[in-house]
Every structure is written in structure tokens, then in C-alpha cells.
Amino acid sequence: MKVYSFGLETAPTILLLPGTCCDWKGNFGKVIPLLSDTFHVLCVSYDGFDKTEHTEFSAMLDETAKIEDYVQKNLGGQIRAAYGCSLGGSFVGLLAARQNIHMDYEILGSSDLDQASPFVAKLETNLLVPIIYPMIRDGKFKNRLLQKRMKHSMEKNGDYGKAFVEMLGGVRPFVTKQSCKNQFYPVLRRKPRPT
């Protein structure tokens, strides 16, 4: 896991946590310049999703512990706010529940609050990841019909469709299918109890 830092380190710190299988820059690249005028902005890049590392995303609780460790070592265990988009919101919830760091504000954005059983979550993960993974790795769907629908949707939705694809982070051949599975599964199943 990497943490990218922007703005003055003496300003209040806001921690940004990207969504499922998303690139930190794709999620937050356009707001960082706006926030860094007022805040010390930290963007988390999860294991398995940073082009500068050869890692694999293993589990939410492991990544949560790494985030807590970073905040404790570098910021005295305190930040002004944490914002999580989608999967990132689940991380914000875990950080708040575990109470190993202090956050003045916790913000959930478009968070996944699905509560499937482990069996259903595994089934959904095994159905979805083979469909979505080629889009993450190659920037296009393997299935021609899906790719055609995507192209049509992009043309129909214009800038909104383009922004959605950019949020994913473009072509990322370094992301493994297992990293995607390891992010999808906990998003779909009942949330783990904090330890």
C-alpha cells in the first residue's frame, strides 16, 4: 500500500480512499488541487492497484491495519477527516469501528452496504470478476456485446461516461484478477467485525 501526499503538512489532514478496483488518481485526481489549497491531502493506493508496486490486495482488515499504522506513525494517530468512495467507505467504517486512530469526520460516498451471505458473495464475485476484469486490465470488455454496449453508452452519456471510465484508472495490466476478487468479495458479503 502506498500513500500519496499533497498540500501543506501543517494543514488539517484529509484521507481519501478510492473505490473498488479503482485507481487513486482516477478517483481523486481532479479534486486534489482544490483540496490541497486548504488541507494536507493523503490518497491511499491499495495493494495490488498501484502501478509502482508489485503487490496483491489480500484482505480489507490487512489493508485497514496498514492505513492505521501509517496514520499512527506519520500523523500521531489523528486526522481531520476520512472520505471513502464505494469500497473506500467500507474502509472508513472499519477505521471508525476499530477506533485505532482518531478522525474528526468520517464521510461515506456511494458506499457498498450490500449484505450477502458468504456463499452468495462468492458466487457473485466469481460471476462478476471474469466479466469486469478485462475492462480493468485491458480497458475493454472481452465480450463483444458488452464492449458494443459500453461504446454505445459512452457515446450516449458523453462526458459522464468518459469520467466513469477515467475513474477506474484506464488500462492497468499490473492489476491481477486475484486482487480484484479480493476487493469484490468483501464488498458483497456481510461486513467483517472489526478487531
mmCIF file of C-alpha atoms in Angstrom:
data_model
loop_
_atom_site.group_PDB
_atom_site.id
_atom_site.type_symbol
_atom_site.label_atom_id
_atom_site.label_comp_id
_atom_site.label_asym_id
_atom_site.label_seq_id
_atom_site.Cartn_x
_atom_site.Cartn_y
_atom_site.Cartn_z
ATOM 1 C CA MET A 1 0.000 0.000 0.000
ATOM 2 C CA LYS A 2 1.171 3.495 -0.818
ATOM 3 C CA VAL A 3 0.009 6.842 0.449
ATOM 4 C CA TYR A 4 0.391 9.899 -1.786
ATOM 5 C CA SER A 5 0.673 13.253 -0.008
ATOM 6 C CA PHE A 6 -0.328 16.727 -1.280
ATOM 7 C CA GLY A 7 -0.551 20.194 0.247
ATOM 8 C CA LEU A 8 0.971 21.598 3.409
ATOM 9 C CA GLU A 9 1.749 19.013 6.053
ATOM 10 C CA THR A 10 0.819 21.556 8.735
ATOM 11 C CA ALA A 11 -2.759 21.887 7.421
ATOM 12 C CA PRO A 12 -5.614 19.653 8.660
ATOM 13 C CA THR A 13 -5.308 16.191 7.082
ATOM 14 C CA ILE A 14 -7.988 14.607 4.924
ATOM 15 C CA LEU A 15 -7.575 10.951 3.927
ATOM 16 C CA LEU A 16 -9.066 9.861 0.579
ATOM 17 C CA LEU A 17 -9.856 6.164 -0.002
ATOM 18 C CA PRO A 18 -10.746 5.054 -3.555
ATOM 19 C CA GLY A 19 -13.457 2.676 -4.689
ATOM 20 C CA THR A 20 -13.452 -0.975 -5.688
ATOM 21 C CA CYS A 21 -10.748 -1.732 -8.273
ATOM 22 C CA CYS A 22 -10.237 2.000 -8.838
ATOM 23 C CA ASP A 23 -7.055 3.971 -9.215
ATOM 24 C CA TRP A 24 -6.481 6.693 -6.600
ATOM 25 C CA LYS A 25 -5.666 9.243 -9.295
ATOM 26 C CA GLY A 26 -8.742 8.286 -11.314
ATOM 27 C CA ASN A 27 -10.972 8.732 -8.270
ATOM 28 C CA PHE A 28 -9.440 11.886 -6.828
ATOM 29 C CA GLY A 29 -7.076 13.466 -9.368
ATOM 30 C CA LYS A 30 -9.438 16.331 -10.195
ATOM 31 C CA VAL A 31 -10.235 17.281 -6.589
ATOM 32 C CA ILE A 32 -6.723 17.058 -5.134
ATOM 33 C CA PRO A 33 -5.662 20.513 -6.440
ATOM 34 C CA LEU A 34 -8.826 22.039 -4.962
ATOM 35 C CA LEU A 35 -8.417 20.340 -1.581
ATOM 36 C CA SER A 36 -4.659 20.797 -1.258
ATOM 37 C CA ASP A 37 -5.045 24.587 -1.008
ATOM 38 C CA THR A 38 -6.708 24.092 2.389
ATOM 39 C CA PHE A 39 -5.857 20.554 3.501
ATOM 40 C CA HIS A 40 -2.979 18.150 3.786
ATOM 41 C CA VAL A 41 -4.403 15.549 1.389
ATOM 42 C CA LEU A 42 -3.472 11.875 1.636
ATOM 43 C CA CYS A 43 -4.600 9.447 -1.059
ATOM 44 C CA VAL A 44 -4.376 5.738 -0.367
ATOM 45 C CA SER A 45 -3.382 3.430 -3.198
ATOM 46 C CA TYR A 46 -4.314 -0.096 -2.156
ATOM 47 C CA ASP A 47 -2.006 -3.079 -2.521
ATOM 48 C CA GLY A 48 -2.425 -4.593 -5.972
ATOM 49 C CA PHE A 49 -3.698 -1.384 -7.567
ATOM 50 C CA ASP A 50 -0.623 0.856 -7.688
ATOM 51 C CA LYS A 51 1.476 0.744 -10.846
ATOM 52 C CA THR A 52 4.670 1.386 -8.866
ATOM 53 C CA GLU A 53 4.314 -1.729 -6.677
ATOM 54 C CA HIS A 54 4.149 -5.434 -7.427
ATOM 55 C CA THR A 55 1.723 -6.402 -4.686
ATOM 56 C CA GLU A 56 -1.649 -8.077 -4.383
ATOM 57 C CA PHE A 57 -4.652 -6.917 -2.398
ATOM 58 C CA SER A 58 -5.195 -9.591 0.252
ATOM 59 C CA ALA A 59 -7.934 -8.551 2.690
ATOM 60 C CA MET A 60 -9.753 -5.473 3.954
ATOM 61 C CA LEU A 61 -8.643 -5.929 7.548
ATOM 62 C CA ASP A 62 -4.988 -6.225 6.472
ATOM 63 C CA GLU A 63 -5.236 -3.020 4.444
ATOM 64 C CA THR A 64 -7.111 -1.277 7.278
ATOM 65 C CA ALA A 65 -4.270 -2.120 9.670
ATOM 66 C CA LYS A 66 -1.763 -0.630 7.195
ATOM 67 C CA ILE A 67 -3.785 2.590 6.975
ATOM 68 C CA GLU A 68 -3.976 2.811 10.775
ATOM 69 C CA ASP A 69 -0.251 2.149 11.064
ATOM 70 C CA TYR A 70 0.514 4.935 8.574
ATOM 71 C CA VAL A 71 -1.707 7.435 10.412
ATOM 72 C CA GLN A 72 -0.247 6.472 13.794
ATOM 73 C CA LYS A 73 3.383 6.692 12.639
ATOM 74 C CA ASN A 74 3.117 9.793 10.461
ATOM 75 C CA LEU A 75 0.274 11.826 11.963
ATOM 76 C CA GLY A 76 0.216 10.947 15.642
ATOM 77 C CA GLY A 77 -2.897 8.808 15.164
ATOM 78 C CA GLN A 78 -5.148 11.749 14.227
ATOM 79 C CA ILE A 79 -6.662 13.162 11.054
ATOM 80 C CA ARG A 80 -9.320 15.788 10.424
ATOM 81 C CA ALA A 81 -11.410 13.668 8.040
ATOM 82 C CA ALA A 82 -11.568 10.474 6.025
ATOM 83 C CA TYR A 83 -13.600 10.203 2.816
ATOM 84 C CA GLY A 84 -14.222 6.849 1.202
ATOM 85 C CA CYS A 85 -15.759 6.323 -2.206
ATOM 86 C CA SER A 86 -17.525 2.954 -2.667
ATOM 87 C CA LEU A 87 -15.124 0.362 -1.178
ATOM 88 C CA GLY A 88 -13.306 3.265 0.457
ATOM 89 C CA GLY A 89 -16.439 3.948 2.508
ATOM 90 C CA SER A 90 -16.228 0.432 3.908
ATOM 91 C CA PHE A 91 -12.652 1.224 4.950
ATOM 92 C CA VAL A 92 -13.823 4.431 6.645
ATOM 93 C CA GLY A 93 -16.411 2.371 8.537
ATOM 94 C CA LEU A 94 -13.767 -0.115 9.663
ATOM 95 C CA LEU A 95 -11.402 2.665 10.727
ATOM 96 C CA ALA A 96 -14.177 4.261 12.787
ATOM 97 C CA ALA A 97 -15.310 0.976 14.356
ATOM 98 C CA ARG A 98 -11.816 -0.187 15.289
ATOM 99 C CA GLN A 99 -11.022 3.164 16.969
ATOM 100 C CA ASN A 100 -7.258 2.764 16.495
ATOM 101 C CA ILE A 101 -6.999 6.265 15.009
ATOM 102 C CA HIS A 102 -8.963 9.448 15.685
ATOM 103 C CA MET A 103 -10.959 11.056 12.864
ATOM 104 C CA ASP A 104 -12.936 14.249 13.465
ATOM 105 C CA TYR A 105 -15.194 13.454 10.485
ATOM 106 C CA GLU A 106 -15.957 10.258 8.567
ATOM 107 C CA ILE A 107 -17.600 10.627 5.160
ATOM 108 C CA LEU A 108 -19.073 7.740 3.154
ATOM 109 C CA GLY A 109 -19.609 8.330 -0.557
ATOM 110 C CA SER A 110 -21.543 5.815 -2.678
ATOM 111 C CA SER A 111 -20.524 3.109 -0.269
ATOM 112 C CA ASP A 112 -21.330 -0.532 -0.826
ATOM 113 C CA LEU A 113 -23.502 -1.687 2.024
ATOM 114 C CA ASP A 114 -24.613 -4.995 0.476
ATOM 115 C CA GLN A 115 -25.061 -7.788 2.967
ATOM 116 C CA ALA A 116 -24.967 -11.099 1.081
ATOM 117 C CA SER A 117 -24.133 -14.412 2.694
ATOM 118 C CA PRO A 118 -20.582 -15.690 2.135
ATOM 119 C CA PHE A 119 -21.892 -18.250 -0.401
ATOM 120 C CA VAL A 120 -23.844 -15.666 -2.429
ATOM 121 C CA ALA A 121 -20.982 -13.151 -2.252
ATOM 122 C CA LYS A 122 -18.530 -15.771 -3.543
ATOM 123 C CA LEU A 123 -20.930 -16.727 -6.347
ATOM 124 C CA GLU A 124 -21.443 -13.080 -7.351
ATOM 125 C CA THR A 125 -17.686 -12.437 -7.227
ATOM 126 C CA ASN A 126 -16.968 -15.468 -9.412
ATOM 127 C CA LEU A 127 -19.584 -14.287 -11.925
ATOM 128 C CA LEU A 128 -18.671 -10.580 -11.985
ATOM 129 C CA VAL A 129 -14.876 -10.559 -11.903
ATOM 130 C CA PRO A 130 -14.362 -12.518 -15.169
ATOM 131 C CA ILE A 131 -16.658 -10.011 -16.893
ATOM 132 C CA ILE A 132 -15.185 -6.843 -15.370
ATOM 133 C CA TYR A 133 -11.507 -7.804 -15.071
ATOM 134 C CA PRO A 134 -10.675 -7.436 -18.815
ATOM 135 C CA MET A 135 -12.008 -3.861 -18.622
ATOM 136 C CA ILE A 136 -9.637 -3.121 -15.738
ATOM 137 C CA ARG A 137 -6.637 -4.894 -17.280
ATOM 138 C CA ASP A 138 -7.096 -4.004 -20.972
ATOM 139 C CA GLY A 139 -9.521 -1.067 -20.969
ATOM 140 C CA LYS A 140 -12.211 -3.020 -22.816
ATOM 141 C CA PHE A 141 -14.574 -5.911 -22.270
ATOM 142 C CA LYS A 142 -13.684 -9.316 -23.685
ATOM 143 C CA ASN A 143 -17.316 -9.959 -24.614
ATOM 144 C CA ARG A 144 -18.114 -8.160 -27.886
ATOM 145 C CA LEU A 145 -21.719 -7.483 -26.918
ATOM 146 C CA LEU A 146 -20.663 -5.838 -23.642
ATOM 147 C CA GLN A 147 -17.996 -3.812 -25.437
ATOM 148 C CA LYS A 148 -20.558 -2.675 -28.012
ATOM 149 C CA ARG A 149 -22.987 -1.670 -25.233
ATOM 150 C CA MET A 150 -20.184 0.150 -23.440
ATOM 151 C CA LYS A 151 -19.281 2.065 -26.591
ATOM 152 C CA HIS A 152 -22.941 2.974 -27.147
ATOM 153 C CA SER A 153 -23.306 4.058 -23.520
ATOM 154 C CA MET A 154 -20.146 6.188 -23.750
ATOM 155 C CA GLU A 155 -21.482 7.930 -26.869
ATOM 156 C CA LYS A 156 -24.888 8.439 -25.262
ATOM 157 C CA ASN A 157 -23.604 9.707 -21.908
ATOM 158 C CA GLY A 158 -20.749 11.827 -23.248
ATOM 159 C CA ASP A 159 -18.578 13.353 -20.538
ATOM 160 C CA TYR A 160 -20.296 11.414 -17.740
ATOM 161 C CA GLY A 161 -19.444 8.058 -19.334
ATOM 162 C CA LYS A 162 -15.896 9.192 -20.033
ATOM 163 C CA ALA A 163 -15.490 10.345 -16.410
ATOM 164 C CA PHE A 164 -16.683 6.954 -15.137
ATOM 165 C CA VAL A 165 -14.103 5.078 -17.221
ATOM 166 C CA GLU A 166 -11.357 7.525 -16.180
ATOM 167 C CA MET A 167 -12.300 6.928 -12.537
ATOM 168 C CA LEU A 168 -11.307 3.292 -12.949
ATOM 169 C CA GLY A 169 -7.834 4.458 -13.927
ATOM 170 C CA GLY A 170 -7.517 3.397 -17.556
ATOM 171 C CA VAL A 171 -5.614 0.348 -18.758
ATOM 172 C CA ARG A 172 -3.875 -1.338 -15.810
ATOM 173 C CA PRO A 173 -2.161 -4.587 -16.853
ATOM 174 C CA PHE A 174 -0.389 -4.767 -13.466
ATOM 175 C CA VAL A 175 -3.675 -5.436 -11.599
ATOM 176 C CA THR A 176 -4.233 -9.160 -11.019
ATOM 177 C CA LYS A 177 -7.555 -10.947 -11.209
ATOM 178 C CA GLN A 178 -6.977 -12.150 -7.633
ATOM 179 C CA SER A 179 -6.633 -8.560 -6.371
ATOM 180 C CA CYS A 180 -9.994 -7.769 -7.986
ATOM 181 C CA LYS A 181 -11.594 -10.840 -6.412
ATOM 182 C CA ASN A 182 -10.148 -9.932 -3.031
ATOM 183 C CA GLN A 183 -11.769 -6.493 -3.282
ATOM 184 C CA PHE A 184 -15.116 -7.584 -4.727
ATOM 185 C CA TYR A 185 -15.841 -10.374 -2.265
ATOM 186 C CA PRO A 186 -15.769 -8.326 0.971
ATOM 187 C CA VAL A 187 -17.788 -5.560 -0.699
ATOM 188 C CA LEU A 188 -20.563 -8.043 -1.455
ATOM 189 C CA ARG A 189 -20.625 -10.056 1.772
ATOM 190 C CA ARG A 190 -21.590 -9.204 5.305
ATOM 191 C CA LYS A 191 -19.046 -6.774 6.678
ATOM 192 C CA PRO A 192 -16.272 -8.229 8.838
ATOM 193 C CA ARG A 193 -16.367 -7.469 12.511
ATOM 194 C CA PRO A 194 -13.599 -5.089 13.495
ATOM 195 C CA THR A 195 -10.850 -6.479 15.694
#
